[in-house]
Structure formats: C-alpha cells, structure tokens
Short mmCIF file of C-alpha atoms in Angstrom, two decimals:
data_model
loop_
_atom_site.label_atom_id
_atom_site.label_comp_id
_atom_site.label_asym_id
_atom_site.label_seq_id
_atom_site.Cartn_x
_atom_site.Cartn_y
_atom_site.Cartn_z
CA MET I 1 40.31 -25.40 -125.44
CA LYS I 2 43.78 -26.84 -124.98
CA ARG I 3 43.90 -30.62 -125.22
CA HIS I 4 46.37 -32.86 -123.42
CA ASP I 5 47.66 -36.41 -123.58
CA PHE I 6 47.76 -38.43 -120.36
CA VAL I 7 50.61 -40.86 -120.95
CA THR I 8 52.81 -40.72 -117.86
CA ILE I 9 52.26 -39.26 -114.42
CA ALA I 10 55.86 -37.97 -114.52
CA ASP I 11 54.71 -35.23 -116.92
CA LEU I 12 52.54 -33.63 -114.23
CA ASP I 13 53.93 -31.27 -111.62
CA LYS I 14 52.60 -30.83 -108.10
CA ASN I 15 50.07 -28.14 -109.00
CA ALA I 16 48.72 -30.18 -111.91
CA LEU I 17 48.21 -33.23 -109.70
CA LEU I 18 46.41 -31.23 -107.01
CA TYR I 19 44.30 -29.57 -109.73
CA LEU I 20 43.19 -32.98 -111.02
CA ILE I 21 42.41 -34.10 -107.47
CA ARG I 22 40.15 -31.06 -107.04
CA MET I 23 38.43 -31.96 -110.29
CA ALA I 24 37.86 -35.51 -109.02
CA GLN I 25 36.38 -34.10 -105.80
CA GLU I 26 33.83 -32.18 -107.86
CA PHE I 27 32.91 -35.34 -109.73
CA GLU I 28 32.49 -37.26 -106.49
CA LYS I 29 29.85 -34.69 -105.48
CA TYR I 30 28.03 -34.99 -108.82
CA PRO I 31 29.28 -37.76 -111.11
CA ASP I 32 26.40 -37.59 -113.62
CA ARG I 33 26.70 -34.70 -116.07
CA GLU I 34 26.60 -33.91 -119.78
CA LEU I 35 29.99 -32.23 -120.10
CA LEU I 36 31.00 -34.65 -122.87
CA LYS I 37 27.67 -34.79 -124.67
CA GLY I 38 28.37 -35.13 -128.40
CA LYS I 39 31.87 -36.54 -127.79
CA VAL I 40 33.05 -40.05 -128.70
CA VAL I 41 35.50 -41.93 -126.48
CA ALA I 42 37.42 -44.95 -127.82
CA THR I 43 38.71 -47.64 -125.47
CA LEU I 44 41.32 -49.87 -127.10
CA PHE I 45 42.35 -52.73 -124.83
CA TYR I 46 45.09 -54.89 -126.32
CA GLU I 47 45.49 -56.55 -122.93
CA PRO I 48 42.71 -58.02 -120.73
CA SER I 49 41.15 -55.73 -118.17
CA THR I 50 37.84 -55.55 -116.39
CA ARG I 51 38.14 -52.85 -113.77
CA THR I 52 40.09 -50.27 -115.75
CA ARG I 53 38.06 -50.66 -118.94
CA LEU I 54 34.70 -50.56 -117.16
CA SER I 55 35.85 -47.57 -115.11
CA PHE I 56 36.84 -45.62 -118.23
CA GLU I 57 33.65 -46.55 -120.05
CA THR I 58 31.47 -45.70 -117.04
CA ALA I 59 33.23 -42.35 -116.68
CA ALA I 60 32.57 -41.58 -120.34
CA ASN I 61 28.93 -42.66 -120.10
CA ARG I 62 28.29 -40.66 -116.93
CA LEU I 63 29.65 -37.57 -118.67
CA GLY I 64 27.34 -38.06 -121.64
CA ALA I 65 29.86 -39.37 -124.19
CA LYS I 66 29.39 -42.31 -126.53
CA VAL I 67 31.88 -45.20 -126.29
CA ILE I 68 33.44 -47.28 -129.07
CA GLY I 69 36.38 -49.67 -129.12
CA PHE I 70 37.36 -53.22 -128.28
CA SER I 71 38.12 -55.22 -125.14
CA ASP I 72 40.00 -57.97 -126.99
CA ALA I 73 42.45 -57.23 -129.80
CA LYS I 74 41.66 -60.66 -131.30
CA ALA I 75 38.21 -59.34 -132.15
CA SER I 76 39.67 -56.38 -134.06
CA SER I 77 41.65 -55.90 -137.27
CA VAL I 78 44.79 -56.39 -135.18
CA SER I 79 44.16 -60.11 -135.67
CA LYS I 80 44.52 -59.49 -139.42
CA GLY I 81 47.91 -57.90 -138.94
CA GLU I 82 46.95 -54.23 -138.68
CA THR I 83 49.73 -52.19 -137.08
CA LEU I 84 49.28 -50.08 -133.97
CA LYS I 85 49.93 -46.97 -136.08
CA ASP I 86 47.15 -47.78 -138.53
CA THR I 87 44.70 -48.69 -135.75
CA ILE I 88 45.36 -45.42 -133.92
CA LEU I 89 45.05 -43.30 -137.07
CA MET I 90 41.89 -45.11 -138.11
CA VAL I 91 40.20 -44.80 -134.70
CA SER I 92 41.22 -41.12 -134.54
CA ASN I 93 38.83 -40.55 -137.45
CA TYR I 94 35.93 -41.56 -135.21
CA ALA I 95 36.86 -40.58 -131.65
CA ASP I 96 37.66 -37.38 -129.77
CA VAL I 97 39.93 -39.15 -127.26
CA ILE I 98 41.46 -42.64 -127.04
CA ALA I 99 42.09 -44.63 -123.84
CA MET I 100 44.48 -47.45 -124.63
CA ARG I 101 45.93 -50.40 -122.72
CA HIS I 102 48.80 -52.25 -124.37
CA TYR I 103 51.17 -55.04 -123.39
CA ILE I 104 54.23 -53.28 -124.85
CA GLU I 105 56.02 -50.63 -122.79
CA GLY I 106 56.04 -47.29 -124.56
CA ALA I 107 53.05 -48.07 -126.79
CA ALA I 108 50.98 -45.20 -125.37
CA GLN I 109 53.84 -42.74 -125.87
CA TYR I 110 54.18 -43.86 -129.48
CA ALA I 111 50.41 -43.51 -130.00
CA SER I 112 50.48 -39.98 -128.57
CA GLU I 113 53.17 -38.99 -131.08
CA ILE I 114 51.10 -40.04 -134.11
CA ALA I 115 47.49 -39.47 -133.02
CA PRO I 116 45.66 -36.23 -133.84
CA VAL I 117 43.47 -36.75 -130.74
CA PRO I 118 44.49 -37.07 -127.06
CA ILE I 119 45.80 -40.43 -125.88
CA ILE I 120 45.21 -41.76 -122.36
CA ASN I 121 47.55 -44.49 -121.18
CA ALA I 122 45.42 -47.16 -119.48
CA GLY I 123 48.53 -49.24 -118.76
CA ASP I 124 51.51 -50.21 -120.91
CA GLY I 125 53.27 -53.44 -120.04
CA ALA I 126 54.99 -53.33 -116.65
CA HIS I 127 55.84 -49.66 -117.22
CA MET I 128 53.17 -47.09 -116.31
CA HIS I 129 49.55 -46.91 -115.21
CA PRO I 130 48.92 -43.17 -114.76
CA SER I 131 45.12 -43.26 -114.42
CA GLN I 132 45.42 -45.83 -111.62
CA CYS I 133 48.03 -43.58 -110.07
CA LEU I 134 45.68 -40.61 -110.07
CA LEU I 135 42.92 -42.58 -108.37
CA ASP I 136 45.52 -43.84 -105.87
CA LEU I 137 46.57 -40.26 -105.12
CA TYR I 138 42.93 -39.28 -104.77
CA SER I 139 42.30 -42.18 -102.38
CA ILE I 140 45.35 -41.26 -100.31
CA TYR I 141 44.29 -37.62 -100.18
CA GLN I 142 40.70 -38.47 -99.23
CA THR I 143 41.75 -40.80 -96.41
CA GLN I 144 44.71 -38.86 -95.02
CA GLY I 145 43.61 -35.28 -95.71
CA THR I 146 47.01 -34.63 -97.29
CA LEU I 147 49.63 -36.10 -99.60
CA GLU I 148 52.51 -34.65 -97.61
CA ASN I 149 55.03 -36.50 -95.39
CA LEU I 150 53.40 -39.94 -95.46
CA ASN I 151 54.84 -43.38 -94.77
CA ILE I 152 53.82 -45.51 -97.74
CA TYR I 153 54.48 -49.24 -97.69
CA LEU I 154 54.50 -51.01 -101.07
CA VAL I 155 54.10 -54.78 -100.78
CA GLY I 156 54.42 -57.70 -103.18
CA ASP I 157 55.26 -57.45 -106.87
CA LEU I 158 57.43 -54.36 -107.05
CA LYS I 159 59.34 -55.59 -110.11
CA TYR I 160 56.45 -55.77 -112.59
CA GLY I 161 53.90 -53.64 -110.71
CA ARG I 162 53.33 -50.62 -112.96
CA THR I 163 51.00 -49.07 -110.36
CA VAL I 164 53.77 -48.76 -107.77
CA HIS I 165 56.20 -47.41 -110.36
CA SER I 166 53.77 -44.63 -111.24
CA LEU I 167 53.05 -43.89 -107.58
CA ILE I 168 56.73 -43.33 -106.81
CA MET I 169 56.98 -40.76 -109.61
CA ALA I 170 53.82 -38.92 -108.55
CA MET I 171 54.69 -38.80 -104.86
CA ARG I 172 58.10 -37.20 -105.49
CA HIS I 173 56.41 -33.82 -104.96
CA PHE I 174 55.11 -34.64 -101.46
CA ASN I 175 58.09 -35.73 -99.34
CA PRO I 176 57.08 -39.36 -98.75
CA THR I 177 59.00 -42.17 -97.10
CA PHE I 178 58.59 -45.41 -99.02
CA HIS I 179 59.04 -48.89 -97.64
CA PHE I 180 59.56 -51.56 -100.29
CA ILE I 181 58.49 -55.01 -99.08
CA ALA I 182 59.16 -57.75 -101.62
CA PRO I 183 60.91 -61.06 -102.10
CA GLU I 184 64.28 -60.80 -103.81
CA GLU I 185 62.81 -62.03 -107.12
CA LEU I 186 60.25 -59.20 -107.15
CA ALA I 187 62.27 -56.38 -105.59
CA MET I 188 61.89 -52.80 -106.74
CA PRO I 189 63.96 -52.38 -109.94
CA GLN I 190 67.19 -50.47 -109.60
CA GLU I 191 66.00 -47.75 -111.97
CA TYR I 192 63.24 -46.73 -109.56
CA LYS I 193 65.56 -46.78 -106.56
CA LEU I 194 67.89 -44.50 -108.51
CA TYR I 195 64.87 -42.31 -109.30
CA CYS I 196 64.19 -42.02 -105.57
CA GLU I 197 67.80 -41.06 -104.88
CA GLU I 198 67.83 -38.48 -107.67
CA HIS I 199 64.64 -36.85 -106.35
CA GLY I 200 65.49 -37.00 -102.64
CA ILE I 201 62.83 -39.63 -101.87
CA ARG I 202 63.57 -41.63 -98.73
CA PHE I 203 63.08 -45.39 -98.96
CA GLU I 204 63.82 -48.56 -97.04
CA GLU I 205 63.73 -52.16 -98.22
CA HIS I 206 62.36 -55.12 -96.27
CA THR I 207 61.82 -58.79 -96.86
CA ASP I 208 59.86 -59.44 -93.62
CA PHE I 209 56.14 -58.77 -93.61
CA ASN I 210 54.46 -58.77 -90.20
CA ASP I 211 52.54 -56.58 -87.76
CA LYS I 212 55.68 -54.90 -86.40
CA VAL I 213 57.12 -54.06 -89.84
CA ILE I 214 53.91 -52.30 -90.98
CA ALA I 215 53.07 -50.61 -87.65
CA ASP I 216 54.17 -47.15 -88.84
CA ALA I 217 52.34 -47.23 -92.18
CA ASP I 218 49.95 -44.47 -93.20
CA ILE I 219 49.23 -46.32 -96.45
CA LEU I 220 49.69 -50.06 -96.94
CA TYR I 221 49.64 -50.67 -100.69
CA MET I 222 49.25 -54.36 -101.50
CA THR I 223 49.86 -55.74 -104.99
CA ARG I 224 49.10 -58.97 -106.81
CA VAL I 225 51.93 -61.17 -108.03
CA GLN I 226 51.16 -61.03 -111.75
CA LYS I 227 51.30 -64.49 -113.28
CA GLU I 228 51.05 -63.05 -116.78
CA ARG I 229 54.40 -61.25 -116.38
CA PHE I 230 56.37 -64.44 -115.69
CA SER I 231 58.03 -66.45 -118.43
CA ASP I 232 59.05 -69.06 -115.84
CA LEU I 233 55.95 -70.43 -114.10
CA MET I 234 58.10 -72.23 -111.52
CA GLU I 235 59.37 -68.83 -110.39
CA TYR I 236 55.78 -67.61 -110.13
CA GLU I 237 54.81 -70.61 -107.98
CA ARG I 238 57.72 -69.86 -105.63
CA VAL I 239 56.70 -66.26 -104.93
CA LYS I 240 52.92 -66.06 -105.41
CA ASN I 241 52.04 -66.64 -101.74
CA VAL I 242 55.03 -65.06 -100.02
CA TYR I 243 53.08 -62.13 -98.54
CA ILE I 244 49.48 -62.49 -97.43
CA LEU I 245 47.86 -59.74 -95.33
CA ARG I 246 45.66 -61.20 -92.59
CA ASN I 247 43.38 -59.41 -90.16
CA LYS I 248 45.48 -60.35 -87.12
CA MET I 249 48.45 -58.46 -88.65
CA LEU I 250 46.63 -55.15 -88.21
CA SER I 251 46.60 -55.06 -84.42
CA LEU I 252 49.43 -52.49 -84.24
CA ALA I 253 48.27 -50.36 -87.18
CA LYS I 254 47.93 -46.59 -86.81
CA SER I 255 44.34 -45.38 -86.62
CA ASN I 256 44.62 -43.45 -89.88
CA MET I 257 46.19 -46.32 -91.84
CA LYS I 258 44.36 -47.45 -94.97
CA ILE I 259 44.94 -50.52 -97.11
CA LEU I 260 44.99 -49.97 -100.86
CA HIS I 261 45.17 -52.48 -103.70
CA PRO I 262 44.86 -51.80 -107.46
CA LEU I 263 42.86 -55.05 -107.81
CA PRO I 264 42.13 -57.70 -108.84
CA ARG I 265 43.41 -59.53 -105.79
CA VAL I 266 44.17 -63.22 -105.80
CA ASN I 267 45.06 -64.24 -102.25
CA GLU I 268 47.42 -61.49 -101.07
CA ILE I 269 44.67 -59.95 -98.89
CA ALA I 270 42.73 -62.49 -96.84
CA TYR I 271 38.97 -62.07 -96.87
CA ASP I 272 38.92 -61.54 -93.09
CA VAL I 273 40.51 -58.12 -93.77
CA ASP I 274 37.52 -56.88 -95.79
CA ASP I 275 35.47 -55.85 -92.74
CA ASN I 276 38.38 -54.16 -90.99
CA PRO I 277 38.03 -50.34 -90.91
CA HIS I 278 41.54 -50.07 -92.36
CA ALA I 279 40.39 -51.73 -95.61
CA TYR I 280 39.81 -49.18 -98.38
CA TYR I 281 40.41 -51.05 -101.65
CA ILE I 282 36.75 -51.31 -102.66
CA GLN I 283 36.22 -47.56 -102.12
CA GLN I 284 39.52 -47.03 -103.94
CA ALA I 285 38.12 -48.78 -107.01
CA ARG I 286 35.03 -46.55 -106.86
CA ASN I 287 37.31 -43.50 -106.79
CA GLY I 288 38.52 -44.60 -110.22
CA LEU I 289 35.29 -43.26 -111.69
CA TYR I 290 35.88 -39.73 -110.38
CA ALA I 291 39.58 -39.74 -111.29
CA ARG I 292 38.88 -40.90 -114.85
CA GLU I 293 36.13 -38.34 -115.30
CA ALA I 294 38.75 -35.75 -114.36
CA ILE I 295 41.23 -37.25 -116.84
CA PHE I 296 38.75 -37.13 -119.72
CA CYS I 297 38.02 -33.49 -118.99
CA HIS I 298 41.71 -32.64 -118.63
CA CYS I 299 42.46 -34.27 -121.99
CA LEU I 300 39.60 -32.50 -123.75
CA GLY I 301 40.41 -29.05 -122.39
CA ILE I 302 37.58 -28.79 -119.85
CA THR I 303 38.77 -26.82 -116.81
CA LEU I 304 38.03 -26.95 -113.09
CA ASP I 305 36.05 -23.71 -113.50
CA ASP I 306 33.99 -25.36 -116.23
CA ILE I 307 33.22 -28.24 -113.87
CA THR I 308 32.49 -26.01 -110.87
CA ASN I 309 30.11 -23.85 -112.92
CA ASP I 310 28.62 -26.78 -114.82
CA LYS I 311 24.87 -26.48 -115.51
CA THR I 312 24.53 -29.98 -116.98
CA ILE I 313 24.51 -31.85 -113.64
CA ILE I 314 21.99 -34.69 -113.58
CA HIS I 315 20.66 -35.10 -110.05
CA SER I 316 20.01 -38.73 -109.17
CA LYS I 317 16.54 -39.69 -107.97
CA PHE I 318 18.04 -42.34 -105.69
#
C-alpha cells in the first residue's frame, strides 16, 4: 500500500481532489468502520485547537484506530526544550500516521521530510490548512452539486486566514471567480493574487460588505479576525468588527447560496443568521469528520475501492 503525506493542498491535482471527495461521500454514508483497526494515530497540537483536533481524533476513533498525542505542547517534552525533529522521530516509533498543528509556517513540510510515517498538516501558522480545505471543498460540492464555475466570496481576515489561502490553491482546477472582501489591513496578500493571475483565476477586490455586493455569491465564506495573529492589539481592535453578516443582508441572496465559516466564530456572523436556510457552517464542521476519515485512508494507502468494498462497516443502532 502506497502511503502519502498530506501537507499542502497544492500537491493534489483535480482528479486527486475529486477522488478524495468521493471517499468522503462513502464515509458520510457509513462513518463507523474498522478500516484502521490495529493502527495508531498521533495528534500533535503545538497550537490550541478544539474543532480540528476533535475532528481528527473522532475520525481516527470511528475508523477503529487508537489515538495518542498532546493538545498542549506545554504538557509535552517540548517544554523541556525538545526539538521538533526529535519529537517527530520519537512519536514515529509509536504511531502509523501523525496529524500535526504548528504555529510556524513550513513546520509540517519539515516534519514530512524527516518522518518515516505520513504527516498530515493540521494547520501551520498563517500558511496552510489542507484538511480544512478538503472539508470546504466537500461542503461546496455537496451544496452546489459541482465545484465548477462558482462565484466564491471570501470575507474578513484574508491576510492571516490560512483556510482561504488553501481554498484558492485547490479551486484553481475548477474555474472559479473569487471576490475578496477585506479591510485594507487584512487584504489578500500579494503572493496569492499573483497565484491567481498565474493560474488564470479571476478575482475582484471589495471593501464594501452589504446585500448588493454579495447578491451574486454561490458561496459566502466568512472568516474570523484572528486576534492571535496580531502583534499590535490596537490594530486588531480597529478591524475586528468591520464585517458582520446579519440576517437582513441575505434578502438578495441566490437560492443556492450557502454560508461557510471554518469556525470558531466570534461575532462576524450574527446569531440571527443561524436559522436562515443559507447557513451551512454547522453542517460544514460535521463534514470535517468524513473529510478527515478520507485523509487518514489516503495517507495510509487505503483506496476508494477498499472503502467501497469494505466489510468492516458498523451499522448504528440509532
């Protein structure tokens, strides 16, 4: 069985992405299986996370694997000065695959170069978040019936938002039109605008955020202004409440439009939006389970045929 790292979404071509989406669809039908029975999954979270870590650990548990690791580097030998290299090599003695979140950009790539087991990037600094990207693609596909020719509006923190950076790279295969809506301080970095130009991806930039601006959206992707990324808290205070999506702003929305958010939210989506049929961010988070089950299998060499013909399905009594 060929094993794979899952470090950046840019490594995957169109067919590979659609293949992983089909795998996730199979897991949505039957999430509880024993495909990873006898395997050990390590989750190493050098940076706080609730949703991503629990999603990875639930995916491992529902596939029959055992889970080891840490959710706080201060509770590990890192606090004693152990290097990332030594931690990765040590944990590789115990685990079949490692899912790692780190505050330094490029840490997952470095880990993949030294580890004898597959590495999954669960987020590295403000750089990449490929597993979130896959569940975003899956959510878009499930709600739109396609990934092709969509108007995708990215709102909020486009400077530090690793989820939107990954999404741009993944969607390059599907002829999207992006709309970047951000204050000047949090605008999409030039490197990603150049990436769009190099790959023929259409994009527009806006600073206004109202019902008319978002009327043509197929996907409205909201993001949190990330306080932890700011060295100047005064700058954070200036921009944290610039864009707030309220229910009344959805009156002109297309019928197929869905609102996504990588979560957690702070106040960028008002609670009166939650009951609107356009809201999809809670279901989106649930889709993370199916996407991460697919990622584990991809990394450990389990194929779509293996999943389709799987005899280890556990049928729920509920």
